[in-house]
PDB file of C-alpha atoms in Angstrom:
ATOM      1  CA  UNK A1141     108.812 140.912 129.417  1.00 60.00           C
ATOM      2  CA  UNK A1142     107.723 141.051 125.794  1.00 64.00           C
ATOM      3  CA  UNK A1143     107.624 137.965 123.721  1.00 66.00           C
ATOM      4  CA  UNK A1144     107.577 138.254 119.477  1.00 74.00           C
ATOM      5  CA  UNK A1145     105.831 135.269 117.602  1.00 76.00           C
ATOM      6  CA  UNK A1146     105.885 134.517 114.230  1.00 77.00           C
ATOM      7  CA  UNK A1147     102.690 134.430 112.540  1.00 81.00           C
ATOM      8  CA  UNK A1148     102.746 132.953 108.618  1.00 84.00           C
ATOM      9  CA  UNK A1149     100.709 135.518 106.646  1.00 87.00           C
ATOM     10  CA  UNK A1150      98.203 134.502 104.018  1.00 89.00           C
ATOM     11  CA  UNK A1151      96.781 131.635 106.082  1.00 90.00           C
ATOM     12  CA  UNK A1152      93.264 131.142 107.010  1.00 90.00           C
ATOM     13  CA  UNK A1153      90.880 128.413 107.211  1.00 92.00           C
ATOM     14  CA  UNK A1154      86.907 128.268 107.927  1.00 92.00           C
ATOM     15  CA  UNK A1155      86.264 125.296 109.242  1.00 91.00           C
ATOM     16  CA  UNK A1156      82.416 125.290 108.935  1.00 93.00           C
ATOM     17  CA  UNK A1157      82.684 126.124 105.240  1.00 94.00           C
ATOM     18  CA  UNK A1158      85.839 124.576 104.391  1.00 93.00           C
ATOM     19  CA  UNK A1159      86.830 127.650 102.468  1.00 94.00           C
ATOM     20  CA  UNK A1160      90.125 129.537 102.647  1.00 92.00           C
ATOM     21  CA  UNK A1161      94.042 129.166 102.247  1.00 90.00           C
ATOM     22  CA  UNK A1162      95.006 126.842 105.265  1.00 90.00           C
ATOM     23  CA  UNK A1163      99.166 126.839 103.660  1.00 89.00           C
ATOM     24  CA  UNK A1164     101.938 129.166 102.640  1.00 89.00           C
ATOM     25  CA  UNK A1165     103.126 127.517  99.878  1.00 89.00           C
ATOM     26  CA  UNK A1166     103.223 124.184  98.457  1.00 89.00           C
ATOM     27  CA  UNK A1167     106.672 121.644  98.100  1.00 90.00           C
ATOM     28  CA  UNK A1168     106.391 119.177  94.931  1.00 92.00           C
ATOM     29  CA  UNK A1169     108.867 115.830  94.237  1.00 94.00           C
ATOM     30  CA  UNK A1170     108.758 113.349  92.881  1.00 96.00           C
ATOM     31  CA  UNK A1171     110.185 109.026  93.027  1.00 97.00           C
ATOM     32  CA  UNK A1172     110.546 106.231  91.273  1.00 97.00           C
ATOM     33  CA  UNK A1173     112.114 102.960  92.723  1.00 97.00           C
ATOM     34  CA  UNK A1174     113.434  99.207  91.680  1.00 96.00           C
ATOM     35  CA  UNK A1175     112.731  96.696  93.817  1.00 96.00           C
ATOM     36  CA  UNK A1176     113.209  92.807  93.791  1.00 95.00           C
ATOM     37  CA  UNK A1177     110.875  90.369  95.983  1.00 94.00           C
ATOM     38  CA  UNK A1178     111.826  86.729  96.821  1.00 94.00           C
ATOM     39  CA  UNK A1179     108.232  85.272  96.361  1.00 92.00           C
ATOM     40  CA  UNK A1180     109.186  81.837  98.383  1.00 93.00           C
ATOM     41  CA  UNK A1181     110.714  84.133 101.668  1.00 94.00           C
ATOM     42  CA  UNK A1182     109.081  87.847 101.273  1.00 95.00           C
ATOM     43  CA  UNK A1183     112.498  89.364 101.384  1.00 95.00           C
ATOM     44  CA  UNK A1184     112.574  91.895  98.937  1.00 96.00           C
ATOM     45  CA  UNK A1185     115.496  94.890  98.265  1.00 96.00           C
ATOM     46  CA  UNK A1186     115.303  97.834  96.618  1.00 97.00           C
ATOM     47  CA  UNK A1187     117.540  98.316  93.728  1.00 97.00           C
ATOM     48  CA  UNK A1188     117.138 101.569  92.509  1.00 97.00           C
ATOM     49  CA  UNK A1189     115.503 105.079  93.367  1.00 97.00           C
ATOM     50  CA  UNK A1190     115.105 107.986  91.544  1.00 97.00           C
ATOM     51  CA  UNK A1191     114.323 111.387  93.616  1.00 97.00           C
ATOM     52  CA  UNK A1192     113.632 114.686  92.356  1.00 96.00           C
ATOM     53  CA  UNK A1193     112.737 117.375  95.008  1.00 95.00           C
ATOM     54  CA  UNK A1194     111.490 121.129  94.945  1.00 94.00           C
ATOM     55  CA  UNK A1195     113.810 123.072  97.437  1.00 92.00           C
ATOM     56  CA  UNK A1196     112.700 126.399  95.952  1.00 92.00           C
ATOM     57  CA  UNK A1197     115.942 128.691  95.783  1.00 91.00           C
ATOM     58  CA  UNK A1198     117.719 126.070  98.143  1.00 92.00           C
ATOM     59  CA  UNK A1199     120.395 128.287 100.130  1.00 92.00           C
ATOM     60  CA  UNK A1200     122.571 125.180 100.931  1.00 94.00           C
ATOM     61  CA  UNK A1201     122.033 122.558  98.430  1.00 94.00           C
ATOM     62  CA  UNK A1202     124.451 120.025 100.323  1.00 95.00           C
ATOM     63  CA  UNK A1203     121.981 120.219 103.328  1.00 95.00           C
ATOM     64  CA  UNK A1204     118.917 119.866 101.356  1.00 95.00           C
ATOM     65  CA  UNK A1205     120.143 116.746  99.444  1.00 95.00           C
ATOM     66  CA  UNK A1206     121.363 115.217 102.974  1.00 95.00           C
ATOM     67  CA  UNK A1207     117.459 116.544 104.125  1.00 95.00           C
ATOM     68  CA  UNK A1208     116.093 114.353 101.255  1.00 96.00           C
ATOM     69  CA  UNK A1209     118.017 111.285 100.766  1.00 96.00           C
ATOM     70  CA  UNK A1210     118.069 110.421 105.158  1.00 95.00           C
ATOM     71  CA  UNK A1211     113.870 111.425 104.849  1.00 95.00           C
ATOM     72  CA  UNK A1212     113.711 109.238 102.188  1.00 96.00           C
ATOM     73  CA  UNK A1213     115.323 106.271 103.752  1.00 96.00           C
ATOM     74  CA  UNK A1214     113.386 106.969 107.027  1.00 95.00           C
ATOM     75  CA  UNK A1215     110.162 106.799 105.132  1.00 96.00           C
ATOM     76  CA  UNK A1216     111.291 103.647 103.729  1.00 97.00           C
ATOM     77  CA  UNK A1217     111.859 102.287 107.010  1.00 95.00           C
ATOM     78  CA  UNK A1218     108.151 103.411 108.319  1.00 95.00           C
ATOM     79  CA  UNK A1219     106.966 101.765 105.111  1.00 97.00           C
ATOM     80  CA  UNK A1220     108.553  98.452 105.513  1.00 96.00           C
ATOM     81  CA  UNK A1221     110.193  97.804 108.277  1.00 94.00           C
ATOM     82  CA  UNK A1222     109.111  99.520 111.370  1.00 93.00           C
ATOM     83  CA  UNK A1223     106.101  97.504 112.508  1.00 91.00           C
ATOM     84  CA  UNK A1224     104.394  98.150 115.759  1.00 90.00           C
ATOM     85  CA  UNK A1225     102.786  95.169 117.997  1.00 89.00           C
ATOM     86  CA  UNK A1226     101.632  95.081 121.569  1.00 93.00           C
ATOM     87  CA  UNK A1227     101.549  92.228 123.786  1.00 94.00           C
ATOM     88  CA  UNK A1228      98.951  90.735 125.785  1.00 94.00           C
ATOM     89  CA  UNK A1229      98.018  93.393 127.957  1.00 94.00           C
ATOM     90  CA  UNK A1230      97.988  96.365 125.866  1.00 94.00           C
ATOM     91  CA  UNK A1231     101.282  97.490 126.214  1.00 94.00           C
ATOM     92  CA  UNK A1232     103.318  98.625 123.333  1.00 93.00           C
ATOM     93  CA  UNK A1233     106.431  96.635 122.992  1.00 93.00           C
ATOM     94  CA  UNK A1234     108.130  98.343 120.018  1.00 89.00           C
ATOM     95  CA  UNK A1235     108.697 101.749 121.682  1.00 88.00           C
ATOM     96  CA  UNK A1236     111.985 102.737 120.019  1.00 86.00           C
ATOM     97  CA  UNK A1237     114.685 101.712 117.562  1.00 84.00           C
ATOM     98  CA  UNK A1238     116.189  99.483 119.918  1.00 87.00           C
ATOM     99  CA  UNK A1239     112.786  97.408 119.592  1.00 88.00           C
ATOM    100  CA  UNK A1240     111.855  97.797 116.454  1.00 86.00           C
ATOM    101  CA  UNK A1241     114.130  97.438 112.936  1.00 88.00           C
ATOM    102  CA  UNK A1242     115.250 100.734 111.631  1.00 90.00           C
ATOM    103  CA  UNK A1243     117.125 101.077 107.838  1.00 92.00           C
ATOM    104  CA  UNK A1244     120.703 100.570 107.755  1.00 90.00           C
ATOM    105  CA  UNK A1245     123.221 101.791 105.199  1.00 91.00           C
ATOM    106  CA  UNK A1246     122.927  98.487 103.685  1.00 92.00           C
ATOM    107  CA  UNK A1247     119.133  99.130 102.975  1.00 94.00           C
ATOM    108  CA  UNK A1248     120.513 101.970 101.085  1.00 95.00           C
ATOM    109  CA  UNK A1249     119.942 101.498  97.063  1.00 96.00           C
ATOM    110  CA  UNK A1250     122.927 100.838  95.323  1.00 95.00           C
ATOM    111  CA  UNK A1251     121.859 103.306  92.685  1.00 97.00           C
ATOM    112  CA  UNK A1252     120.356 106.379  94.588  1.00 97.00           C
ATOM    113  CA  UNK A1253     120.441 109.648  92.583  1.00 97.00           C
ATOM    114  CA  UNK A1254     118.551 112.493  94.466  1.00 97.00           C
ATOM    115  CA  UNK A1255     118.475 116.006  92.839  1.00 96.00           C
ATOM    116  CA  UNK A1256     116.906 119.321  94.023  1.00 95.00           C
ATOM    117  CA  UNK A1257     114.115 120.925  91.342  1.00 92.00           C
ATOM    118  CA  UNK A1258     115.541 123.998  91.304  1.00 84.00           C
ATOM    119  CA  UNK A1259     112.349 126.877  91.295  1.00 85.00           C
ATOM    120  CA  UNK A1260     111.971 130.266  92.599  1.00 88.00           C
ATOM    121  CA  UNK A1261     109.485 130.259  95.633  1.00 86.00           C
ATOM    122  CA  UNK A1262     106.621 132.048  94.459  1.00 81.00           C
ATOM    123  CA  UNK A1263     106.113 133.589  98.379  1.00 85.00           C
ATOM    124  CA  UNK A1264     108.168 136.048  99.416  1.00 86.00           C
ATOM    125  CA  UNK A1265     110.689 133.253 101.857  1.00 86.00           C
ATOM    126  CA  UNK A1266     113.949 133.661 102.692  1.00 85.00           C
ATOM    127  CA  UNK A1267     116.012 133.520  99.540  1.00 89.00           C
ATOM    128  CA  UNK A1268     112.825 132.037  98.080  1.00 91.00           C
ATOM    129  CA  UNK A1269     113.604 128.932  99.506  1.00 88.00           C
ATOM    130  CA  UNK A1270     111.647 125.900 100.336  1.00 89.00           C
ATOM    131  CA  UNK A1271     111.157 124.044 103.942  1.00 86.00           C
ATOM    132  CA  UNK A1272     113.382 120.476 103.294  1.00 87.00           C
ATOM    133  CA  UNK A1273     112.269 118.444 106.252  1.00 82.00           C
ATOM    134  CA  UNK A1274     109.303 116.510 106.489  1.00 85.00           C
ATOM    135  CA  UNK A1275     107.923 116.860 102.791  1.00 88.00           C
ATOM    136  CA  UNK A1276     110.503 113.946 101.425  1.00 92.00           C
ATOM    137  CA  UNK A1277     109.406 111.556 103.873  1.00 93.00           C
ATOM    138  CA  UNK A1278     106.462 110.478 101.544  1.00 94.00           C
ATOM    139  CA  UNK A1279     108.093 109.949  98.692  1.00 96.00           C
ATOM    140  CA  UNK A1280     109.147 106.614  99.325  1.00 96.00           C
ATOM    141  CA  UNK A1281     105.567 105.408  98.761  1.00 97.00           C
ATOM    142  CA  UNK A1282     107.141 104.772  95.599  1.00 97.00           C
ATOM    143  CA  UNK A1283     109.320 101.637  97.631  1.00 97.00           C
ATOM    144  CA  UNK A1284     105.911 100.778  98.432  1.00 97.00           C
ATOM    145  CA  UNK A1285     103.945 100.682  95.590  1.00 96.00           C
ATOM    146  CA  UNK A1286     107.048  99.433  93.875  1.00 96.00           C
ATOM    147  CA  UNK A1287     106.807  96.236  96.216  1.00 96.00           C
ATOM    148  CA  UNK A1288     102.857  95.930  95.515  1.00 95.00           C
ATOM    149  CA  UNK A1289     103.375  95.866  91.565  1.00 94.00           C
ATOM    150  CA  UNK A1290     105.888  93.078  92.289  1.00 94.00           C
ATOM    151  CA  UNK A1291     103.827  91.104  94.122  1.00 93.00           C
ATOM    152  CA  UNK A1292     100.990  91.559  91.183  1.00 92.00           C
ATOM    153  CA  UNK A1293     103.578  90.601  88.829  1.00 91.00           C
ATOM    154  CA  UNK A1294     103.576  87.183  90.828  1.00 87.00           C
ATOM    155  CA  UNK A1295      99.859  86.364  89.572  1.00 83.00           C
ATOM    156  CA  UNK A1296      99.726  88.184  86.344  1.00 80.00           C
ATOM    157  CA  UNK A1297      96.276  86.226  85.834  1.00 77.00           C
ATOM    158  CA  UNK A1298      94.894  87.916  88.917  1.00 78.00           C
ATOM    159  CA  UNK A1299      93.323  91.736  88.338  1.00 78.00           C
ATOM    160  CA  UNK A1300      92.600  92.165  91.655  1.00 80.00           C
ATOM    161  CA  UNK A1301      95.372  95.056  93.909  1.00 85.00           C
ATOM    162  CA  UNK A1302      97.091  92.778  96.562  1.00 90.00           C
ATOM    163  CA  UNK A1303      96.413  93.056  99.603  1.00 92.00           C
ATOM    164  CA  UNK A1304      99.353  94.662 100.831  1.00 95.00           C
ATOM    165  CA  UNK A1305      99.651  96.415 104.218  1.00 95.00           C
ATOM    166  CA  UNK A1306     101.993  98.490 105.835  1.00 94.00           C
ATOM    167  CA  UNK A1307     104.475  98.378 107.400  1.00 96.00           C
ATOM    168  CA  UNK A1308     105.723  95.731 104.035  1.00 96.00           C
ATOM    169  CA  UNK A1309     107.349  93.185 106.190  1.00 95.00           C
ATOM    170  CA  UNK A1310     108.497  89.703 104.742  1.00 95.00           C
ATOM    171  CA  UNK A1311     105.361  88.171 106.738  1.00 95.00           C
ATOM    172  CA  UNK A1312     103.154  90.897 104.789  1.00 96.00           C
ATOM    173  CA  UNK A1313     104.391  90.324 101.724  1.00 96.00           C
ATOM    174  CA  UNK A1314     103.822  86.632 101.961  1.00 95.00           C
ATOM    175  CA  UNK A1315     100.465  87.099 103.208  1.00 95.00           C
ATOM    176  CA  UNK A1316      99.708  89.416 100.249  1.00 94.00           C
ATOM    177  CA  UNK A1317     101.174  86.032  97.785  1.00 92.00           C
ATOM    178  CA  UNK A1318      98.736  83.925  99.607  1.00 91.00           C
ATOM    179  CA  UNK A1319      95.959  86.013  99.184  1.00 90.00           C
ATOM    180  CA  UNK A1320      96.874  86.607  95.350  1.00 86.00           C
ATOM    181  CA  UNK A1321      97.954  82.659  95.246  1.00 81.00           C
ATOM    182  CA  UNK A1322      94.024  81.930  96.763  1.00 80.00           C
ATOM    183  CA  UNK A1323      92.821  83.819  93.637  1.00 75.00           C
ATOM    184  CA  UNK A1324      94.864  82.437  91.001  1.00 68.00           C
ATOM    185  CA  UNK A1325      94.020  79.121  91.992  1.00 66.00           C
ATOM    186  CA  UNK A1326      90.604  79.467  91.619  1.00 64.00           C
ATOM    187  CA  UNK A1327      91.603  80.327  87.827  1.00 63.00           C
ATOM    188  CA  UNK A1328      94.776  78.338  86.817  1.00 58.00           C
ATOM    189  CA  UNK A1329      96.016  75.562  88.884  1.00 52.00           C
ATOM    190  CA  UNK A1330      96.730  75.447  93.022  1.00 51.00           C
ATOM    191  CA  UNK A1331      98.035  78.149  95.379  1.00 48.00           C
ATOM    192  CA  UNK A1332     101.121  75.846  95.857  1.00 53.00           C
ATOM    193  CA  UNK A1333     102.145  76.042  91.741  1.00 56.00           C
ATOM    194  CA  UNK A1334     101.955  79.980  91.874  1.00 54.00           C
ATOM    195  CA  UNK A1335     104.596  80.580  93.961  1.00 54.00           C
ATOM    196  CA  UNK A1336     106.791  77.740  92.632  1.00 59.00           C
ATOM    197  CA  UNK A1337     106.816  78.835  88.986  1.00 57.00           C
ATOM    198  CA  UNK A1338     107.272  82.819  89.649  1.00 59.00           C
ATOM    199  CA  UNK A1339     111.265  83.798  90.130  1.00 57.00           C
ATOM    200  CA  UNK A1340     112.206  86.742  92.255  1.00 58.00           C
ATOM    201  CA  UNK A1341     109.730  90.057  90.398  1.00 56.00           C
ATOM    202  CA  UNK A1342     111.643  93.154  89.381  1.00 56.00           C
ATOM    203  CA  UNK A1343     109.421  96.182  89.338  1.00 53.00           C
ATOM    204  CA  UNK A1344     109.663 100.186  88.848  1.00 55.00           C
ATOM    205  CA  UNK A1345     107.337 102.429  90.822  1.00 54.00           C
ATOM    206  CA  UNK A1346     106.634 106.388  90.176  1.00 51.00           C
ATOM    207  CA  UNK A1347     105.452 108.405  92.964  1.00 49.00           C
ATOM    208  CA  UNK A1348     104.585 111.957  93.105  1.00 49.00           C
ATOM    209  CA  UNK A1349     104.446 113.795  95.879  1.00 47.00           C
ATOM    210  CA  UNK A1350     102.415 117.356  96.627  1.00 44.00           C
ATOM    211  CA  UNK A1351     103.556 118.716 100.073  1.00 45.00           C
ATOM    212  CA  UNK A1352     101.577 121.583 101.754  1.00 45.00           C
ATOM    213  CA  UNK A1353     104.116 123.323 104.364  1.00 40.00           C
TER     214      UNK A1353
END
C-alpha cells in the first residue's frame, strides 16, 4: 500500500540559528470593539465590533464570514468567560461547556459588521485563497483590551495599565477596580469614592491581528 502526504513547499526552519521561512503565507485582520462595564458589579457587554479579515481570493465568501464571526465570538468567550479552576485535589473541574460558561447569541453585539479583505494570495493556493479557521480567533483581543481601557477610564488619575487578567470575568474586572481604586486613593480621596462617582465606562478598542498559517 502506498500512502501520498502533503508536504507545504517553501517551509524551513533552523532551529539552532533561528533562520529560515517556518510559514506559507501570512493571514492579516483586523477589530475594533464597544464595550460597557458596570464598575459597582463587573458586568460589562460589548456593544459594538468591527471585523475586517484577509480571506485571500475567498472561494465561498458566505463560509468565510460564518468562519469569522463564530471564531470571533469563541475567542470572546476564551477571553472572558471561559475560566478554568481546579478543586482541592488537583483535579480540573471545568472540563467542558457543560462546566464552564460558553457565549450565547445574546453575547452577540448588537452591531456586528464582519467583512472579508478581499486580496489575491501571493502563493500559488487554491484559487489564491486564504485558510479561514483559526486566524480570527485572536481578534477579539480587541473585546479585551476594549474592557481594560474601560476599566482605566474608571481612574483617569491613575497612569498605571490595570491589572487585568484573563479570562475577564466580573470577579476580574472588579479586582482590576480595586487595584486601580488602591492607587487612586493614594492620590485623590478613598478607594470607596472611586467607584461611587464613575458611571458605567464606554470604550472603543482596535486590534490588529498578523496570522502565520
Amino acid at each position: 500500500m502506498v500512502g501520498r502526504f502533503f508536504a507545504t513547499p517553501k517551509v524551513h526552519w533552523d532551529a539552532k540559528t533561528l533562520t529560515g521561512h517556518p510559514f506559507y503565507y501570512f493571514a492579516y485582520g483586523a477589530a475594533v470593539s464597544e464595550v460597557v462595564i458596570d464598575t459597582l458589579t463587573g458586568e460589562w457587554k460589548l456593544l459594538r465590533a468591527d471585523v475586517l479579515h484577509d480571506a485571500g481570493q475567498s472561494i465561498n465568501p458566505a463560509i468565510d464570514l460564518g468562519q469569522v464571526e463564530g471564531g470571533f465570538i469563541q475567542g470572546m468567550g476564551w477571553l472572558t468567560t471561559e475560566e478554568l479552576w481546579w478543586n482541592r485535589d488537583g483535579r480540573l473541574m471545568t472540563h467542558a461547556p457543560s462546566t464552564y460558561k460558553i457565549p450565547a447569541v445574546s453575547d452577540t453585539p448588537a452591531a456586528f459588521n464582519v467583512r472579508l479583505y478581499r486580496n489575491q494570495n501571493a502563493e500559488p493556493t487554491v484559487f489564491r485563497s486564504k485558510a479561514v479557521g483559526e486566524p480570527p480567533l485572536l481578534l477579539p483581543f480587541s473585546v479585551f483590551l476594549a474592557i481594560r481601557d474601560a476599566i482605566a477610564a474608571a481612574a483617569p488619575a491613575t497612569s498605571a495599565a490595570p491589572p487585568l487578567r484573563a479570562p475577564a470575568t466580573p470577579e476580574a474586572i472588579l479586582d482590576a477596580l480595586g487595584a486601580l481604586a488602591t492607587q487612586d486613593a493614594l492620590h485623590a480621596g478613598s478607594a470607596g469614592e472611586l467607584l461611587q462617582r464613575n458611571p458605567p465606562v464606554t470604550v472603543r478598542r482596535k486590534q490588529r491581528l498578523v496570522d502565520a498559517s
